[in-house]
JSON list of C-alpha atoms in Angstrom, two decimals:
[
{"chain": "A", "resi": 1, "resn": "UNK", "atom": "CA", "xyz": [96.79, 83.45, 126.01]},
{"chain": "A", "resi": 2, "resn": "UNK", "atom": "CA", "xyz": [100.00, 81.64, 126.74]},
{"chain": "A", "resi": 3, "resn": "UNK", "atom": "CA", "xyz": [103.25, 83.38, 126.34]},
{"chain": "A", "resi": 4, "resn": "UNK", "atom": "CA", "xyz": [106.06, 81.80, 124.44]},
{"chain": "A", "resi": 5, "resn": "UNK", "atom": "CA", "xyz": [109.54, 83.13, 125.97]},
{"chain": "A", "resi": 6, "resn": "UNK", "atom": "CA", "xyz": [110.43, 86.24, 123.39]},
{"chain": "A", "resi": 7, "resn": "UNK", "atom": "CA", "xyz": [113.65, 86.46, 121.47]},
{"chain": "A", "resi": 8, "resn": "UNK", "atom": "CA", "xyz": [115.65, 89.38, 122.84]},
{"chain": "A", "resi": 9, "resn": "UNK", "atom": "CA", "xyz": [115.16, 91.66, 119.79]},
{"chain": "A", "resi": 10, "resn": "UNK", "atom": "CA", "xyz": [116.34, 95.75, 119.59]},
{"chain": "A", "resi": 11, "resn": "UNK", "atom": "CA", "xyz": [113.27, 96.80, 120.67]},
{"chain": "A", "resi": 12, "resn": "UNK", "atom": "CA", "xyz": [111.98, 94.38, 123.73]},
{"chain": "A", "resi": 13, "resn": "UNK", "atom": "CA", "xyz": [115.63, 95.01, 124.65]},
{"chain": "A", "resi": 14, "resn": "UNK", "atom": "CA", "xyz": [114.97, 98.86, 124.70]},
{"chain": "A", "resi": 15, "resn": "UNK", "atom": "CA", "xyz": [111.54, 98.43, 126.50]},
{"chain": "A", "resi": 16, "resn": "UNK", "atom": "CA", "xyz": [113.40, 96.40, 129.30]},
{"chain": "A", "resi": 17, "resn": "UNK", "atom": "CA", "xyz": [115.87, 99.19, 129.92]},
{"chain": "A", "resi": 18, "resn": "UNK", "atom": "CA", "xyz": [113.12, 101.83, 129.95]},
{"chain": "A", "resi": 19, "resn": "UNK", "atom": "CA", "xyz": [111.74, 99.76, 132.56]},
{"chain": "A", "resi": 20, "resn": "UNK", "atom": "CA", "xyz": [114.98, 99.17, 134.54]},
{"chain": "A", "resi": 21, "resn": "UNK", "atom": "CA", "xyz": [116.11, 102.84, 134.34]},
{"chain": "A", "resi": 22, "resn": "UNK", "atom": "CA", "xyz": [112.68, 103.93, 135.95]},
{"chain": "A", "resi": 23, "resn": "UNK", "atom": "CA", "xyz": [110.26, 104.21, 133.19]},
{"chain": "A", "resi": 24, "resn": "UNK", "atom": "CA", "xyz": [106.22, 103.81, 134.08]},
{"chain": "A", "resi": 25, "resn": "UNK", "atom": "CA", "xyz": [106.64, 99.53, 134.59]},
{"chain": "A", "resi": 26, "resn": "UNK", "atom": "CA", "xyz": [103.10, 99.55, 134.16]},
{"chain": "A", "resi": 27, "resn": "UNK", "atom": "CA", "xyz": [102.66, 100.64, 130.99]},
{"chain": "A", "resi": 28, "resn": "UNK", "atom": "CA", "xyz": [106.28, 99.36, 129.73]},
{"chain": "A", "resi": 29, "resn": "UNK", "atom": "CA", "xyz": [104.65, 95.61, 130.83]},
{"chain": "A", "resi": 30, "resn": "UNK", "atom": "CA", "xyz": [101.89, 95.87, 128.94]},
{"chain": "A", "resi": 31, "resn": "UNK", "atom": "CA", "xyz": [104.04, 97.12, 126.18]},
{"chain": "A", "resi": 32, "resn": "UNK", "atom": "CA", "xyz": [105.82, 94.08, 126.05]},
{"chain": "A", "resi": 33, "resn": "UNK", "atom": "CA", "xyz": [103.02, 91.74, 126.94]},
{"chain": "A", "resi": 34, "resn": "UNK", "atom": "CA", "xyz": [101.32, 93.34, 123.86]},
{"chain": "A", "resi": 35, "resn": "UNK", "atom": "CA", "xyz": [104.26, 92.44, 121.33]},
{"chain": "A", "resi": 36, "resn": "UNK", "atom": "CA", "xyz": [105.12, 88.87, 123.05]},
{"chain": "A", "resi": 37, "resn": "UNK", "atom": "CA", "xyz": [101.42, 87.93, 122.50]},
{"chain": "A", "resi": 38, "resn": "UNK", "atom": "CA", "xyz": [101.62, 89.33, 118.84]},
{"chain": "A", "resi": 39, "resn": "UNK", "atom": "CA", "xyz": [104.60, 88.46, 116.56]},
{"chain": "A", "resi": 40, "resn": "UNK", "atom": "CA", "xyz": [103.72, 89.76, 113.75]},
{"chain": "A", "resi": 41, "resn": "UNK", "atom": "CA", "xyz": [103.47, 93.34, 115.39]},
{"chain": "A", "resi": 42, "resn": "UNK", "atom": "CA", "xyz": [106.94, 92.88, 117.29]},
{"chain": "A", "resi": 43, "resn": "UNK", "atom": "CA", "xyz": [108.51, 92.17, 113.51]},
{"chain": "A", "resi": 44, "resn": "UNK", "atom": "CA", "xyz": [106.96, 95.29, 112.19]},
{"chain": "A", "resi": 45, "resn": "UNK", "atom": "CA", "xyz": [108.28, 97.49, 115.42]},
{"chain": "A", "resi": 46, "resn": "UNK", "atom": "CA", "xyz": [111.72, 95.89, 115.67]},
{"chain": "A", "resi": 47, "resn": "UNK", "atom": "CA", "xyz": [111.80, 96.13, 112.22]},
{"chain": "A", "resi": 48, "resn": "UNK", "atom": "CA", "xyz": [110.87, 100.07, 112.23]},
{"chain": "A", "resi": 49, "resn": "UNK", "atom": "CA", "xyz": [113.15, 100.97, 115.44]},
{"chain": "A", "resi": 50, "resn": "UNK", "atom": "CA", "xyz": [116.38, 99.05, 113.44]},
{"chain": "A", "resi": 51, "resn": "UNK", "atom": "CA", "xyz": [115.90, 101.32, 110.54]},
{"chain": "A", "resi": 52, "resn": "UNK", "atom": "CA", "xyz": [115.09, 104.27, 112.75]},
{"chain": "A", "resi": 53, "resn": "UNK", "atom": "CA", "xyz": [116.97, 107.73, 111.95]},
{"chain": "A", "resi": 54, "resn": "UNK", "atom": "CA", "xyz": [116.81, 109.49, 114.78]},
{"chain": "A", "resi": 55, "resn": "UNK", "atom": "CA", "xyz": [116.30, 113.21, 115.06]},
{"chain": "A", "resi": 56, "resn": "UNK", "atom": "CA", "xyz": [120.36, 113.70, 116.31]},
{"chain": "A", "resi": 57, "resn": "UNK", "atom": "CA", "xyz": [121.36, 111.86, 112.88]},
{"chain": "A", "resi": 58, "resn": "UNK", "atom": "CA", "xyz": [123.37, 110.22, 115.44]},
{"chain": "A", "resi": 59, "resn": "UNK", "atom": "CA", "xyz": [123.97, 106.15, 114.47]},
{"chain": "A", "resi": 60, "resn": "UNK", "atom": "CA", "xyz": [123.12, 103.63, 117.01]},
{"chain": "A", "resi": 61, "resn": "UNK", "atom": "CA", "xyz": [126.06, 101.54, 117.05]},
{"chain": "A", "resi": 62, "resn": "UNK", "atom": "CA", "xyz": [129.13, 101.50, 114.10]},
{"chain": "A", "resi": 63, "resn": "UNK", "atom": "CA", "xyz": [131.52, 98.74, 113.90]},
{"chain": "A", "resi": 64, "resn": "UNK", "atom": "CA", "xyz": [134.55, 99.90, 112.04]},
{"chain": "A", "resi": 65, "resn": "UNK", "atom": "CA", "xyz": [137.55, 97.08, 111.80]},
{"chain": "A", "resi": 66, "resn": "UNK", "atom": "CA", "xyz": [140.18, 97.60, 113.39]},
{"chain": "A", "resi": 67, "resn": "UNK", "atom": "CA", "xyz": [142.60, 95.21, 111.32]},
{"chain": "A", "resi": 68, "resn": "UNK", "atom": "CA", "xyz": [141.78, 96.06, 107.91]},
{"chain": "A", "resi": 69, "resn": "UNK", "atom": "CA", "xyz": [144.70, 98.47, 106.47]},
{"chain": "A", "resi": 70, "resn": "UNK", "atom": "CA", "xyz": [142.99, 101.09, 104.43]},
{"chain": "A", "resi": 71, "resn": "UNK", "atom": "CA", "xyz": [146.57, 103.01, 103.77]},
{"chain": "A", "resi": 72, "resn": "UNK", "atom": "CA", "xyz": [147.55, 100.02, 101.80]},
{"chain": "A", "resi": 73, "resn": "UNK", "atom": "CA", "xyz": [145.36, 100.04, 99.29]},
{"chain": "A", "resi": 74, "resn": "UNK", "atom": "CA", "xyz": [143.14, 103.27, 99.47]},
{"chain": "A", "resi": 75, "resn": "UNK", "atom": "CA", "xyz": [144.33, 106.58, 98.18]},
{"chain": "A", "resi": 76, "resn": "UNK", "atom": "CA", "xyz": [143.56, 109.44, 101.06]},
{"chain": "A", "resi": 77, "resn": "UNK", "atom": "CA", "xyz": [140.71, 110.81, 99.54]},
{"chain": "A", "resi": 78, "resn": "UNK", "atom": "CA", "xyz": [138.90, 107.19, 99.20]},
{"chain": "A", "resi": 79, "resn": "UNK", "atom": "CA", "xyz": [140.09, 107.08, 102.85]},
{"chain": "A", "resi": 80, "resn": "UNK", "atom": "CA", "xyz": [138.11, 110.08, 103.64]},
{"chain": "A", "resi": 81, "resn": "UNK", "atom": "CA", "xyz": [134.80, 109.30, 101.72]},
{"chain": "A", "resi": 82, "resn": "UNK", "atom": "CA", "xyz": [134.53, 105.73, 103.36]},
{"chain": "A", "resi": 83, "resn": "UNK", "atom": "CA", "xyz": [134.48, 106.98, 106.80]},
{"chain": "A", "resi": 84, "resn": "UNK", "atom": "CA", "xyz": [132.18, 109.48, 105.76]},
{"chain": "A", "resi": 85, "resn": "UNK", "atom": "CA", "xyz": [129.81, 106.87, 103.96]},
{"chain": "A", "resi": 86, "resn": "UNK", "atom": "CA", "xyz": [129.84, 104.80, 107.17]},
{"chain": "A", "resi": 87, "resn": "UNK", "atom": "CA", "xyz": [129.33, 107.42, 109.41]},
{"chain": "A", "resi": 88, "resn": "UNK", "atom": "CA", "xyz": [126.18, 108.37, 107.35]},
{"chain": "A", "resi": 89, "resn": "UNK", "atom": "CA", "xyz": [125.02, 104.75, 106.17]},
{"chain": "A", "resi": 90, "resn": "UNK", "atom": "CA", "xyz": [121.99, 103.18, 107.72]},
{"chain": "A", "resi": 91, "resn": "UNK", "atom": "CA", "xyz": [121.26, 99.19, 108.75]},
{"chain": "A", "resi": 92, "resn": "UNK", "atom": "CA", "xyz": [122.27, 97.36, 106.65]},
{"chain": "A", "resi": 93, "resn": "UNK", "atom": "CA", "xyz": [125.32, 99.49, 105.28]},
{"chain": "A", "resi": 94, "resn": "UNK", "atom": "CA", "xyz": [123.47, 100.81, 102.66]},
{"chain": "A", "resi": 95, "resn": "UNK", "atom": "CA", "xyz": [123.38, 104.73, 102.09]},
{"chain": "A", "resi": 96, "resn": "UNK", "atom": "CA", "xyz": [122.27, 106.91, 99.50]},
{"chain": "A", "resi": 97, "resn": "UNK", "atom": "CA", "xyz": [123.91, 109.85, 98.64]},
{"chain": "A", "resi": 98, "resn": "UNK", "atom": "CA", "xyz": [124.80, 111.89, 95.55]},
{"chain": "A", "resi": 99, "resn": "UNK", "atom": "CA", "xyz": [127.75, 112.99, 94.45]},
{"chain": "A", "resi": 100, "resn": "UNK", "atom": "CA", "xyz": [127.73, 116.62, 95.54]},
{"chain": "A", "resi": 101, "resn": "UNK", "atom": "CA", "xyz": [126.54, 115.70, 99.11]},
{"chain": "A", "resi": 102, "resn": "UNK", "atom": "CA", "xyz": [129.79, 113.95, 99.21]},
{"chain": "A", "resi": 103, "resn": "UNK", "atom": "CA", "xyz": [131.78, 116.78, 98.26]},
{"chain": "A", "resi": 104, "resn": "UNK", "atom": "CA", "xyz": [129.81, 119.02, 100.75]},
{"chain": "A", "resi": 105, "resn": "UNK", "atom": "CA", "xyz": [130.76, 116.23, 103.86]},
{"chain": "A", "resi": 106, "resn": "UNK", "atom": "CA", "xyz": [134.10, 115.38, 102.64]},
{"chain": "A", "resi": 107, "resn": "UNK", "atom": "CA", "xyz": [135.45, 119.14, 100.98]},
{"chain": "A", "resi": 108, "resn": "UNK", "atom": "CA", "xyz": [136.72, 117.27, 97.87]},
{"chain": "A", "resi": 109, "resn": "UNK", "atom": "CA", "xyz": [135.85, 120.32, 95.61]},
{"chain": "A", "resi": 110, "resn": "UNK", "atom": "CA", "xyz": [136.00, 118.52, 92.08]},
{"chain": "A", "resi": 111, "resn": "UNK", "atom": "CA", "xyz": [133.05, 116.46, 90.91]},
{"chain": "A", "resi": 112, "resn": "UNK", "atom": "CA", "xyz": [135.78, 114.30, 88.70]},
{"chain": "A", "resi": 113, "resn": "UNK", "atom": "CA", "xyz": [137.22, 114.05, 92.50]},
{"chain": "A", "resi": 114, "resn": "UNK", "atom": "CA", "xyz": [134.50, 111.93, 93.72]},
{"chain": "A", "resi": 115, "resn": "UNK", "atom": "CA", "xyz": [133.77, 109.84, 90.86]},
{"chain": "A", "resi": 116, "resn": "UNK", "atom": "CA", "xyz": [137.35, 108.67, 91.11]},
{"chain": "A", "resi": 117, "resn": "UNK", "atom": "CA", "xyz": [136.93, 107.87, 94.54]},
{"chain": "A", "resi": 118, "resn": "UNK", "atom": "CA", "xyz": [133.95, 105.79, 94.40]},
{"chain": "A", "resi": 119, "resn": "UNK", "atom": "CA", "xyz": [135.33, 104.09, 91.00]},
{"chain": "A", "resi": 120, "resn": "UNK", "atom": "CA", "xyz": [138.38, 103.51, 93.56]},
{"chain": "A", "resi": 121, "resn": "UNK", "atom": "CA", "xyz": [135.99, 102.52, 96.97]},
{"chain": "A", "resi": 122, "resn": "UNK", "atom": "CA", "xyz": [134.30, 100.22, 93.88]},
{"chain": "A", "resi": 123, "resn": "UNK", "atom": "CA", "xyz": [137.10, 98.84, 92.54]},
{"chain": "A", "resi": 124, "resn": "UNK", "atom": "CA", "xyz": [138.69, 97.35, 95.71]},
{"chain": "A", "resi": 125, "resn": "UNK", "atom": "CA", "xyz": [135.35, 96.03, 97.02]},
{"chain": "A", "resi": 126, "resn": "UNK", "atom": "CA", "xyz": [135.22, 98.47, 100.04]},
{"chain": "A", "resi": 127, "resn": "UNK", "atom": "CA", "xyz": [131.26, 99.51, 98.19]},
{"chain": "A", "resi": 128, "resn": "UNK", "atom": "CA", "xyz": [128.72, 98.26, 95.77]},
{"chain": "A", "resi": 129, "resn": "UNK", "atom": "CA", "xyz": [125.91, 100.12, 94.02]},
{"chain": "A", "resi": 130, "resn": "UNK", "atom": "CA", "xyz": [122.95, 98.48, 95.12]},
{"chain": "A", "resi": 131, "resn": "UNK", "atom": "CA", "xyz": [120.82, 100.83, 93.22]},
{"chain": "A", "resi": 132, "resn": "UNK", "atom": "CA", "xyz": [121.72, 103.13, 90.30]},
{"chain": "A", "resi": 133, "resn": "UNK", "atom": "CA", "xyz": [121.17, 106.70, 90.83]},
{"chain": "A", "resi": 134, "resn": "UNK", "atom": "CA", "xyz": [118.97, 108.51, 88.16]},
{"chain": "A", "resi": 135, "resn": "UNK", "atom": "CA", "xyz": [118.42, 112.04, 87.30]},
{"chain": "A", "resi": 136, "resn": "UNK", "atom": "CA", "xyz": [115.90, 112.57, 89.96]},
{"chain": "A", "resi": 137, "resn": "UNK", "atom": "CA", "xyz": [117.43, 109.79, 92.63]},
{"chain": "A", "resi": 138, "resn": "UNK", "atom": "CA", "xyz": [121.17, 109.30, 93.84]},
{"chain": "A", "resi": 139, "resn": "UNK", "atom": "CA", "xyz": [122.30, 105.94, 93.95]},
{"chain": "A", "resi": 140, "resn": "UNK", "atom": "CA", "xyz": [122.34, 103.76, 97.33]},
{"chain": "A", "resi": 141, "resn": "UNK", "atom": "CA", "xyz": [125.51, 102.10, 98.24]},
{"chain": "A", "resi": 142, "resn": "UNK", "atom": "CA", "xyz": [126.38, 99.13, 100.32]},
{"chain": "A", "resi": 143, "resn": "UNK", "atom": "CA", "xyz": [129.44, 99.27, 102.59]},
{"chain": "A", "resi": 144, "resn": "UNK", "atom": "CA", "xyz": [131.55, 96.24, 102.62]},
{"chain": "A", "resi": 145, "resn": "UNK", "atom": "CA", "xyz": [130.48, 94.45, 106.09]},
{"chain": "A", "resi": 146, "resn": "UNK", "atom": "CA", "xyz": [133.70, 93.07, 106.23]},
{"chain": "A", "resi": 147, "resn": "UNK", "atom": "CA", "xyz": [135.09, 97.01, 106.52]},
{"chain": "A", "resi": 148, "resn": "UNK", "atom": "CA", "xyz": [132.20, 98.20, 108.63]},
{"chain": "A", "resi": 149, "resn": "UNK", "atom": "CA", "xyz": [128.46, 97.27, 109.69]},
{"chain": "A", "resi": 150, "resn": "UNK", "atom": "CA", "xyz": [125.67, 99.51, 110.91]},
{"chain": "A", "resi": 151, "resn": "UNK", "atom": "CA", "xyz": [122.89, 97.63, 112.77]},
{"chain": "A", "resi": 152, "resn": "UNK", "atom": "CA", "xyz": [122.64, 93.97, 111.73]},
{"chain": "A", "resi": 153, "resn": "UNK", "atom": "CA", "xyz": [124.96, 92.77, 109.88]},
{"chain": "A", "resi": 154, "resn": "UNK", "atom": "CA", "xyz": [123.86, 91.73, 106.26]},
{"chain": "A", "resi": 155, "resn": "UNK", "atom": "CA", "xyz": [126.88, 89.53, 104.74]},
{"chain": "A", "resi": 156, "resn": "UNK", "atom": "CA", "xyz": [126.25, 89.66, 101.13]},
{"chain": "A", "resi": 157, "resn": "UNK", "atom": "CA", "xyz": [127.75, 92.63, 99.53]}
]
C-alpha cells in the first residue's frame, strides 16, 4: 500500500521520539507504518493521547499570557481561581469542577466566595459555562484562549 507523507500530529510526534531516545525501532516502525496506512485509526489515537490525563495529573503543555494584566481588572480571589482552573483544565480549556472542589484547591472558605468569583471570572470574559452543572453533575467551564490554552487551541469561547 502506498504511503502518503503523515501530518506531524501529537502522537506520530511522540512515537518518533520514543524511537530517537532508544525505544524498540522495530516495533515503534511498525507502529507508525500501522497509523500512516490507516487514518482513520491515527484520528482516533491522536485524538485519545490529546485528551489524555495522565496518572501525575500533570498537564502536557500550558500557555498562560504573559501580557494580559489580570490585577487590572480581577479582584485577588478571581486571580487565584483562574490559575487554579487552568492549571486543572484539559484540551480544549474546558474543565469541570464544582464549587466546593474550588474551595478545597483555592482555600476560599465561603461558598458565596466562589460564586462571586466565577460571576466575576464570567463577567469579564476570562470563562464561559459550556455546560450547566446539575444536582448530580458540576458544570464544565471554558477558559478564555486568549488568557490561557491547554493542548490545541480552540478559539471560540
Amino acid at each position: 500500500m502506498k504511503k502518503n507523507k503523515t501530518k506531524k500530529t501529537s502522537i506520530m510526534q511522540a512515537l518518533e521520539d520514543l524511537k530517537s531516545s532508544g525505544g524498540d525501532v522495530e516495533a515503534v516502525n511498525k507502529l507508525i507504518g500501522q497509523l500512516e496506512e490507516n487514518k482513520e485509526l491515527q484520528e482516533i489515537v491522536e485524538k485519545i493521547f490529546r485528551n489524555r490525563l495522565y496518572p501525575d495529573k500533570s498537564l502536557t503543555w500550558l500557555k498562560l499570557r504573559g501580557d494580559v494584566e489580570f490585577s487590572r481588572f480581577l479582584s485577588p480571589n478571581a486571580i487565584t481561581v483562574l490559575i487554579a482552573m487552568c492549571q486543572n483544565m484539559r484540551h480544549g480549556n474546558l474543565l469541570q469542577i464544582s464549587q466546593r472542589k474550588i474551595m478545597e484547591i483555592t482555600s476560599i472558605s465561603s461558598p458565596k466566595a466562589v460564586v462571586k468569583v466565577l460571576d466575576e471570572l464570567i463577567s469579564y470574559g476570562a470563562i464561559a459555562v459550556r455546560l450547566k452543572g446539575t444536582s448530580h453533575r458540576p458544570p464544565v467551564y471554558m477558559i478564555n484562549p486568549v488568557i490561557a490554552t491547554v493542548g490545541t487551541e480552540n478559539k471560540k469561547l
